[in-house]
mmCIF file of the C-alpha atoms, coordinates in Angstrom:
data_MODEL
# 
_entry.id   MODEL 
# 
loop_
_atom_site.group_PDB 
_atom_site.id 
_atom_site.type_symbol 
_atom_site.label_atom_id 
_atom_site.label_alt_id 
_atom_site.label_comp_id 
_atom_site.label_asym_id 
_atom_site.label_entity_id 
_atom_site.label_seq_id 
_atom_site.pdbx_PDB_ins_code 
_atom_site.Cartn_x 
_atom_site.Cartn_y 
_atom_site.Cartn_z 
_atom_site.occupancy 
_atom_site.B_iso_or_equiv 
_atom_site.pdbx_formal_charge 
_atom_site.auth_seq_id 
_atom_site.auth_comp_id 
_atom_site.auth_asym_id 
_atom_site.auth_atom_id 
_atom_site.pdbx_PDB_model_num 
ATOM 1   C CA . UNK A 1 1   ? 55.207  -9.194  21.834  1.00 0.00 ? 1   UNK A CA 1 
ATOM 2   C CA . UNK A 1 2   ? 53.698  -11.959 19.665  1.00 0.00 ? 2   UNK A CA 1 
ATOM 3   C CA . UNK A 1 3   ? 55.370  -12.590 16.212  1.00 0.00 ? 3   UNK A CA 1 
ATOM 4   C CA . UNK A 1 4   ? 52.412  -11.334 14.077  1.00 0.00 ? 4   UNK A CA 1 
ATOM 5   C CA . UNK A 1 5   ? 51.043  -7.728  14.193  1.00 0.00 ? 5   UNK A CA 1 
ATOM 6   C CA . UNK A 1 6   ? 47.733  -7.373  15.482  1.00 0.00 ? 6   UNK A CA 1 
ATOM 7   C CA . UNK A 1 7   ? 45.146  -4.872  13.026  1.00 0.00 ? 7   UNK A CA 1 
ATOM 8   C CA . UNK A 1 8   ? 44.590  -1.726  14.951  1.00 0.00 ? 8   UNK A CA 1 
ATOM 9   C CA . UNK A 1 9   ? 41.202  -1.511  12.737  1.00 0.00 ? 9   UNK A CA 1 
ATOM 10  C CA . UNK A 1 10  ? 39.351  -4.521  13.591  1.00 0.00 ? 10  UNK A CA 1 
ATOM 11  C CA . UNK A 1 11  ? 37.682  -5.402  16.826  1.00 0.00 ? 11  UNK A CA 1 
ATOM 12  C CA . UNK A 1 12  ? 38.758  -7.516  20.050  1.00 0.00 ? 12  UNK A CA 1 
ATOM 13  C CA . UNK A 1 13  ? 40.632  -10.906 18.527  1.00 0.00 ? 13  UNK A CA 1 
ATOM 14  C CA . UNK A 1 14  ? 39.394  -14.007 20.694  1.00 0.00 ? 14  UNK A CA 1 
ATOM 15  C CA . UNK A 1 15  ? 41.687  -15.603 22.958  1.00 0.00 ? 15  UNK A CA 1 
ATOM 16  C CA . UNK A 1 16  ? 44.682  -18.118 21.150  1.00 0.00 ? 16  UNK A CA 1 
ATOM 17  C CA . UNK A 1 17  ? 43.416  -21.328 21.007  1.00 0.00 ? 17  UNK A CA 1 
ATOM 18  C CA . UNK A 1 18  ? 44.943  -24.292 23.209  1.00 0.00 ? 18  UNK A CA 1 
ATOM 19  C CA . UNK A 1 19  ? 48.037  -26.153 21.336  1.00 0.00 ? 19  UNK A CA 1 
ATOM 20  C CA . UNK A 1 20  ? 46.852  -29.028 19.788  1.00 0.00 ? 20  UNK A CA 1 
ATOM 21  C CA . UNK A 1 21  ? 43.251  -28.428 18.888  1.00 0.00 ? 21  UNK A CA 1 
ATOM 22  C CA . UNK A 1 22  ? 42.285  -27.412 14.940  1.00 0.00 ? 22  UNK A CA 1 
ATOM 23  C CA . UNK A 1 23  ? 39.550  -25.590 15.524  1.00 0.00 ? 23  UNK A CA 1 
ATOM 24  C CA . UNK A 1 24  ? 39.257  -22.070 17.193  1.00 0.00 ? 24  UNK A CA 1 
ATOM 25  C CA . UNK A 1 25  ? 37.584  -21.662 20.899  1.00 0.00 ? 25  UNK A CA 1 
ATOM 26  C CA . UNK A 1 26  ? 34.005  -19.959 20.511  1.00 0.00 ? 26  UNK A CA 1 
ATOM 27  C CA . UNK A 1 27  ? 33.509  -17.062 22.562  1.00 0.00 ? 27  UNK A CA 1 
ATOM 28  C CA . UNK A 1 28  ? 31.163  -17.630 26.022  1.00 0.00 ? 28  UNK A CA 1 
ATOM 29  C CA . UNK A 1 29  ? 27.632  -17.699 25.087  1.00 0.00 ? 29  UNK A CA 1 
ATOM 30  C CA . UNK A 1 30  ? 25.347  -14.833 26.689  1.00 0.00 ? 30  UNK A CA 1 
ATOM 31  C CA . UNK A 1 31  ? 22.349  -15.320 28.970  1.00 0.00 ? 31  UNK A CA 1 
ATOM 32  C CA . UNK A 1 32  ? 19.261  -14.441 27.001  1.00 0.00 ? 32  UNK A CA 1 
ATOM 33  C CA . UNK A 1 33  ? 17.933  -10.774 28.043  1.00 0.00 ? 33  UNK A CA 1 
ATOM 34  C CA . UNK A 1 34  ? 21.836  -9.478  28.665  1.00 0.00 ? 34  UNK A CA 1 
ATOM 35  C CA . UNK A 1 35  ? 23.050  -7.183  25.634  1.00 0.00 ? 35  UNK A CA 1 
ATOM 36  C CA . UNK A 1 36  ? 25.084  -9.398  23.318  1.00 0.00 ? 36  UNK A CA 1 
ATOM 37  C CA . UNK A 1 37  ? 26.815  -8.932  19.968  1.00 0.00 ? 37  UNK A CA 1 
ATOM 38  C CA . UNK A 1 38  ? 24.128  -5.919  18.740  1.00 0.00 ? 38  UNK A CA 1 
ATOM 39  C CA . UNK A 1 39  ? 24.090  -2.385  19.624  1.00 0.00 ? 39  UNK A CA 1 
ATOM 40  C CA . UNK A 1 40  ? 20.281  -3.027  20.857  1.00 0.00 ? 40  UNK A CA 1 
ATOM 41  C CA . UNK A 1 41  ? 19.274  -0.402  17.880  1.00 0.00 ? 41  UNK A CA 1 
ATOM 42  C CA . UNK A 1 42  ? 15.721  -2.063  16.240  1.00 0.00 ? 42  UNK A CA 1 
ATOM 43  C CA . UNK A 1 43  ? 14.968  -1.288  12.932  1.00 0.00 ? 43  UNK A CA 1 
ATOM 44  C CA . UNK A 1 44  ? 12.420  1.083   11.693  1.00 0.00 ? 44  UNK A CA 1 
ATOM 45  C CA . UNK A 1 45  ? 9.144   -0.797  10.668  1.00 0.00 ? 45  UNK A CA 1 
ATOM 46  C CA . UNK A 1 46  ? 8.358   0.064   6.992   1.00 0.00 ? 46  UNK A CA 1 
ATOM 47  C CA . UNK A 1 47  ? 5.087   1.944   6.070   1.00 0.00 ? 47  UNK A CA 1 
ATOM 48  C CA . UNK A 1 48  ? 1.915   0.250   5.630   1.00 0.00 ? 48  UNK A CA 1 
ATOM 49  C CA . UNK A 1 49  ? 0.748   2.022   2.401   1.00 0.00 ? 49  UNK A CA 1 
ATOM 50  C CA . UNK A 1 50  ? -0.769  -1.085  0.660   1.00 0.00 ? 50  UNK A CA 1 
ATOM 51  C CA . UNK A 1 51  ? -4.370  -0.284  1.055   1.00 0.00 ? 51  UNK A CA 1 
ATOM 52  C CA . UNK A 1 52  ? -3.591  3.865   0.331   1.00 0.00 ? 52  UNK A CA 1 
ATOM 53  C CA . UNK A 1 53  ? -2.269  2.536   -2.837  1.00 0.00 ? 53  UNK A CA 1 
ATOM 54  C CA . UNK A 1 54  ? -4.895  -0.293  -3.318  1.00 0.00 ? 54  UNK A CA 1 
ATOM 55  C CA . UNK A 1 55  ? -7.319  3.018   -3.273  1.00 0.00 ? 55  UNK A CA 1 
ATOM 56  C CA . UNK A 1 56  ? -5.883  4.828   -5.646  1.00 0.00 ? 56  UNK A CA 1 
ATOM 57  C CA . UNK A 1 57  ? -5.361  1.814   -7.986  1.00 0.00 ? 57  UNK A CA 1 
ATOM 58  C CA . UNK A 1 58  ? -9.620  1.028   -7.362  1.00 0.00 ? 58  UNK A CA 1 
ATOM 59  C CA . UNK A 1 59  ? -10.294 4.868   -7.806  1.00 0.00 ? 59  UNK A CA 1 
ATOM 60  C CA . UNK A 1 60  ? -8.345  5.689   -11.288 1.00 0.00 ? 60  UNK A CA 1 
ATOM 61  C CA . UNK A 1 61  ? -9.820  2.105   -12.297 1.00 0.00 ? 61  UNK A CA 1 
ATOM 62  C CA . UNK A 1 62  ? -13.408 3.475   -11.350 1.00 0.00 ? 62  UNK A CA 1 
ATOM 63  C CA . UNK A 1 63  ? -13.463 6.508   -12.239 1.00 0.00 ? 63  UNK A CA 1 
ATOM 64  C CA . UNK A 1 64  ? -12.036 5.606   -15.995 1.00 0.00 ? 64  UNK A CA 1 
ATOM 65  C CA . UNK A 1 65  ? -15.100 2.825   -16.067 1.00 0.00 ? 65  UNK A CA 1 
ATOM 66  C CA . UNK A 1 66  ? -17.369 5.870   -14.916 1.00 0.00 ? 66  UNK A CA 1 
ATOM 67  C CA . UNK A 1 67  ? -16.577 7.484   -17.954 1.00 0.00 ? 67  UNK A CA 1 
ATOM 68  C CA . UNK A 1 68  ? -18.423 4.946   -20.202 1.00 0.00 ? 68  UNK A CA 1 
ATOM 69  C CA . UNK A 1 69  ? -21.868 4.037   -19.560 1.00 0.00 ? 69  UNK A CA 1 
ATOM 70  C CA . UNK A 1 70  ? -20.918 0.295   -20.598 1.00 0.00 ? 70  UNK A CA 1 
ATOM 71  C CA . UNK A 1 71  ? -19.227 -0.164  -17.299 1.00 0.00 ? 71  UNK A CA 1 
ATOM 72  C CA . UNK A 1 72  ? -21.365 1.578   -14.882 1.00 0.00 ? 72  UNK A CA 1 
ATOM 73  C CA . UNK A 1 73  ? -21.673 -0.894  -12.617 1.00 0.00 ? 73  UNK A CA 1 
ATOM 74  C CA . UNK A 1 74  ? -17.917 -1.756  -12.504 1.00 0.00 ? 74  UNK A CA 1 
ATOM 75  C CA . UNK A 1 75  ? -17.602 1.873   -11.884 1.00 0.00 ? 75  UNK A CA 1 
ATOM 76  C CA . UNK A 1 76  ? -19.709 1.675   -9.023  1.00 0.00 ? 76  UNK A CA 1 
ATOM 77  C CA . UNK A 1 77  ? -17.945 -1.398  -6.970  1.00 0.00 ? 77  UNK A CA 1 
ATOM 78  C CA . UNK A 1 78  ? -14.502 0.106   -7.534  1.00 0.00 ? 78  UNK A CA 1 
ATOM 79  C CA . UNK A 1 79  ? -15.974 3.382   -5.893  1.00 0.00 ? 79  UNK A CA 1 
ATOM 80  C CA . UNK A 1 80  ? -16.926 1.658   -3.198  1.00 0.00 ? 80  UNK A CA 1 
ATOM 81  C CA . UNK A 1 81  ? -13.841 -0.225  -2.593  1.00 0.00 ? 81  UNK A CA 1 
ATOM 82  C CA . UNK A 1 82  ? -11.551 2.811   -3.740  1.00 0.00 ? 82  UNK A CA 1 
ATOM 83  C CA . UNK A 1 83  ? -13.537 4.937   -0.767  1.00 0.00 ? 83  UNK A CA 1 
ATOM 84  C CA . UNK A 1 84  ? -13.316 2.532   1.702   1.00 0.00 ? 84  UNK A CA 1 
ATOM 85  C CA . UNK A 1 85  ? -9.559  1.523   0.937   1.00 0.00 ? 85  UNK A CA 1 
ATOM 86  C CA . UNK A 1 86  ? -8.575  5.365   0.680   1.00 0.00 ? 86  UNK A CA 1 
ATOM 87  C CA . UNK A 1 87  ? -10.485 6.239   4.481   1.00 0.00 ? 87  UNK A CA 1 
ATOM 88  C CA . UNK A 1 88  ? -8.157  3.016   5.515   1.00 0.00 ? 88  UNK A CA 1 
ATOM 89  C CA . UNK A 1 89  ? -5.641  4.767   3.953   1.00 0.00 ? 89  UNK A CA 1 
ATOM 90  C CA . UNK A 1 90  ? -5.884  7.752   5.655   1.00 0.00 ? 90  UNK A CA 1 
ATOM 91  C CA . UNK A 1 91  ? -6.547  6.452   9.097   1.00 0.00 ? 91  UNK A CA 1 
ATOM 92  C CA . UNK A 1 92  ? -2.932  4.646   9.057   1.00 0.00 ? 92  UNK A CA 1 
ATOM 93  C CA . UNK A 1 93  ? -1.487  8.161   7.871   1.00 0.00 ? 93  UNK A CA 1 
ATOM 94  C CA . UNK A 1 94  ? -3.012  9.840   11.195  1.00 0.00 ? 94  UNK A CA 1 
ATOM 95  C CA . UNK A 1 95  ? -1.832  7.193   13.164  1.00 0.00 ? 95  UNK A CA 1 
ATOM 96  C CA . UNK A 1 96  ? 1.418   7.120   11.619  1.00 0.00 ? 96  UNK A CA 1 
ATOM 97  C CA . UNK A 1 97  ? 1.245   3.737   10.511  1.00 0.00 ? 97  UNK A CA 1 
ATOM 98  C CA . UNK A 1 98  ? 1.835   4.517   6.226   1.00 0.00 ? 98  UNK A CA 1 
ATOM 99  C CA . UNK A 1 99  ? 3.659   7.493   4.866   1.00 0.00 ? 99  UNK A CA 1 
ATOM 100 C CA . UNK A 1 100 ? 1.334   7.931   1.364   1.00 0.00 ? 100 UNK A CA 1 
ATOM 101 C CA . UNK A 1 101 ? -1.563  10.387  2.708   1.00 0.00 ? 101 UNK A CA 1 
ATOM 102 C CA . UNK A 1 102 ? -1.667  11.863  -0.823  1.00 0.00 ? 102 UNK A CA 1 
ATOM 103 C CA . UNK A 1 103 ? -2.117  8.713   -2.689  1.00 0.00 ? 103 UNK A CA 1 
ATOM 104 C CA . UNK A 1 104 ? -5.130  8.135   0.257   1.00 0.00 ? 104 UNK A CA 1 
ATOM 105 C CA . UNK A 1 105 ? -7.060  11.027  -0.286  1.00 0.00 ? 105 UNK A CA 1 
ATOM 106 C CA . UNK A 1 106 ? -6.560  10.617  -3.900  1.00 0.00 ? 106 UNK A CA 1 
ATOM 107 C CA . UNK A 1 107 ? -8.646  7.189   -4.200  1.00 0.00 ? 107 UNK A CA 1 
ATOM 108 C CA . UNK A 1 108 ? -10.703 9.104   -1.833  1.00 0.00 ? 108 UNK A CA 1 
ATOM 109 C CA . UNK A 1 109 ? -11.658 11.672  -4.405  1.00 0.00 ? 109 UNK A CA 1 
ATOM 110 C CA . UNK A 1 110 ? -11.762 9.324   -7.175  1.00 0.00 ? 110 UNK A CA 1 
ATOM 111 C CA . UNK A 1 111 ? -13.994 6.690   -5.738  1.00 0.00 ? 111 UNK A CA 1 
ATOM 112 C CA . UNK A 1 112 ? -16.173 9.448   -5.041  1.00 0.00 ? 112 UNK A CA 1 
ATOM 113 C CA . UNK A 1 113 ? -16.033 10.292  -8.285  1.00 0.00 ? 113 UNK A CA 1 
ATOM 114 C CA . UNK A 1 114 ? -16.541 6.876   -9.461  1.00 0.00 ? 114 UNK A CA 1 
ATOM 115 C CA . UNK A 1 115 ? -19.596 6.699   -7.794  1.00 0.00 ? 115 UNK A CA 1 
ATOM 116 C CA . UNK A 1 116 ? -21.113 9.933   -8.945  1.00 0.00 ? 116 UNK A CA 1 
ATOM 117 C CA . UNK A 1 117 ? -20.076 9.354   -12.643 1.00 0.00 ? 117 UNK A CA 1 
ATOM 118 C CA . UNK A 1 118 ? -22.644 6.568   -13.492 1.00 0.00 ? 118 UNK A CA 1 
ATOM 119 C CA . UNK A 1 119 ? -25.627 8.333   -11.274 1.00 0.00 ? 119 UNK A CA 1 
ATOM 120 C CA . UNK A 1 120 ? -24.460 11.495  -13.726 1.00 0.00 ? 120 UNK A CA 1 
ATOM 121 C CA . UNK A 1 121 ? -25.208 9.077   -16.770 1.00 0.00 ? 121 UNK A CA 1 
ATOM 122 C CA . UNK A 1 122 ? -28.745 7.895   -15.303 1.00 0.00 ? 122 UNK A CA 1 
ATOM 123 C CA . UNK A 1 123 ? -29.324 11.155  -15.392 1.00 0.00 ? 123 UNK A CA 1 
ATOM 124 C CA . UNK A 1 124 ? -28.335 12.341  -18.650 1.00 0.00 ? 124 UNK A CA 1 
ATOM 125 C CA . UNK A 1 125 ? -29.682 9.451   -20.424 1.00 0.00 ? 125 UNK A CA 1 
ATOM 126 C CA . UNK A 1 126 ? -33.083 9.622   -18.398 1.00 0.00 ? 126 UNK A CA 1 
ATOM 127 C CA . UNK A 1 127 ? -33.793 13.356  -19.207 1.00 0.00 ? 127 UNK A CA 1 
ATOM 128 C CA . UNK A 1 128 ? -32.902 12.188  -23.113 1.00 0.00 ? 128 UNK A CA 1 
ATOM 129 C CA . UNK A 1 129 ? -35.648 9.359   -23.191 1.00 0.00 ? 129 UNK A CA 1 
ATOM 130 C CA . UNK A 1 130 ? -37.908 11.533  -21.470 1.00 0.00 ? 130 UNK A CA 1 
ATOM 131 C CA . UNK A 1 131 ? -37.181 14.661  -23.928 1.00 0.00 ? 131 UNK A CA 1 
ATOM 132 C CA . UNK A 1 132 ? -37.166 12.032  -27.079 1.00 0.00 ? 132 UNK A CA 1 
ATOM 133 C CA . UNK A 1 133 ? -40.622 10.652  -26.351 1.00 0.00 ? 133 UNK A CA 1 
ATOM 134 C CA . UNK A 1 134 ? -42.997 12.357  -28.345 1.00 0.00 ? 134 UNK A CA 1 
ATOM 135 C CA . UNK A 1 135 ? -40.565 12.521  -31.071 1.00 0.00 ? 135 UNK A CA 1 
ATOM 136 C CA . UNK A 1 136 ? -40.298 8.528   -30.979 1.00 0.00 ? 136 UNK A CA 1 
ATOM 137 C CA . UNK A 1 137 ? -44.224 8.422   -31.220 1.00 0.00 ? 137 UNK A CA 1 
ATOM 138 C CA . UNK A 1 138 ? -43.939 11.153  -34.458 1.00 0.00 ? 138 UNK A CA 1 
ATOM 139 C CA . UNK A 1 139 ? -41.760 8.429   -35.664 1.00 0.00 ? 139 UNK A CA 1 
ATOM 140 C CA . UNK A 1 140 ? -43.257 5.373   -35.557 1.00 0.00 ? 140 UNK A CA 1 
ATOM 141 C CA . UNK A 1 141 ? -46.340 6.840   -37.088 1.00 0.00 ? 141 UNK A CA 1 
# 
């Protein structure tokens, strides 16, 4: 036996080196396609929830401009981009491709909401003028 106790913990110890060189021998290189140094386990891709989130984000957004008649038309483009990032969203759920269905079909909900908010103000403040317009002419005279 050699004068130095070998660790019964770590792995295989590479051959002794040749007298008279400084440096250690490196092991043999392997052929490429031949298991090496890994245990050939890959790891897991992450989720792809970026445009799930991006949905939600454009949905809240729109649906909180909806709210005022001011921003009506900001309203409406965030809908649109909060409906079509949330169906994204969804899609990569079913295939399995993001983990954050919930977010998804959140900005789903509130683009759709964020469209129908403005149209809800056209509405309001149509049926207003048109109630208010023989009271404007009792007005002015």
């Amino acid at each position: 036996m050699s004068g130095h106790q070998q660790n019964p913990y770590s792995g295989p110890q590479p051959p002794p080196a040749p007298q008279g060189y400084a440096y250690p021998v490196a092991p043999p290189l392997q052929p490429y396609g031949q298991p090496g140094g890994h245990s050939g386990n890959v790891m897991p891709t992450q989720p792809r929830n970026g445009l799930g989130i991006a949905g939600l984000v454009c949905g809240i957004v729109g649906a909180v401009c909806g709210l005022t008649f001011v921003l009506w038309f900001l309203a409406f483009v965030l809908g649109v981009l909060a409906i079509v990032f949330g169906a994204v969203g969804r899609s990569r759920v079913t295939q399995g491709e993001a983990d954050n269905g919930g977010a998804a079909t959140a900005g789903l909900v509130l683009g759709i909401t964020a469209l129908v908010l403005p149209l809800l103000w056209f509405a309001l403040i149509g049926t207003l003028l048109r109630d208010l317009g023989p009271i404007q002419v009792l007005i002015a005279n």
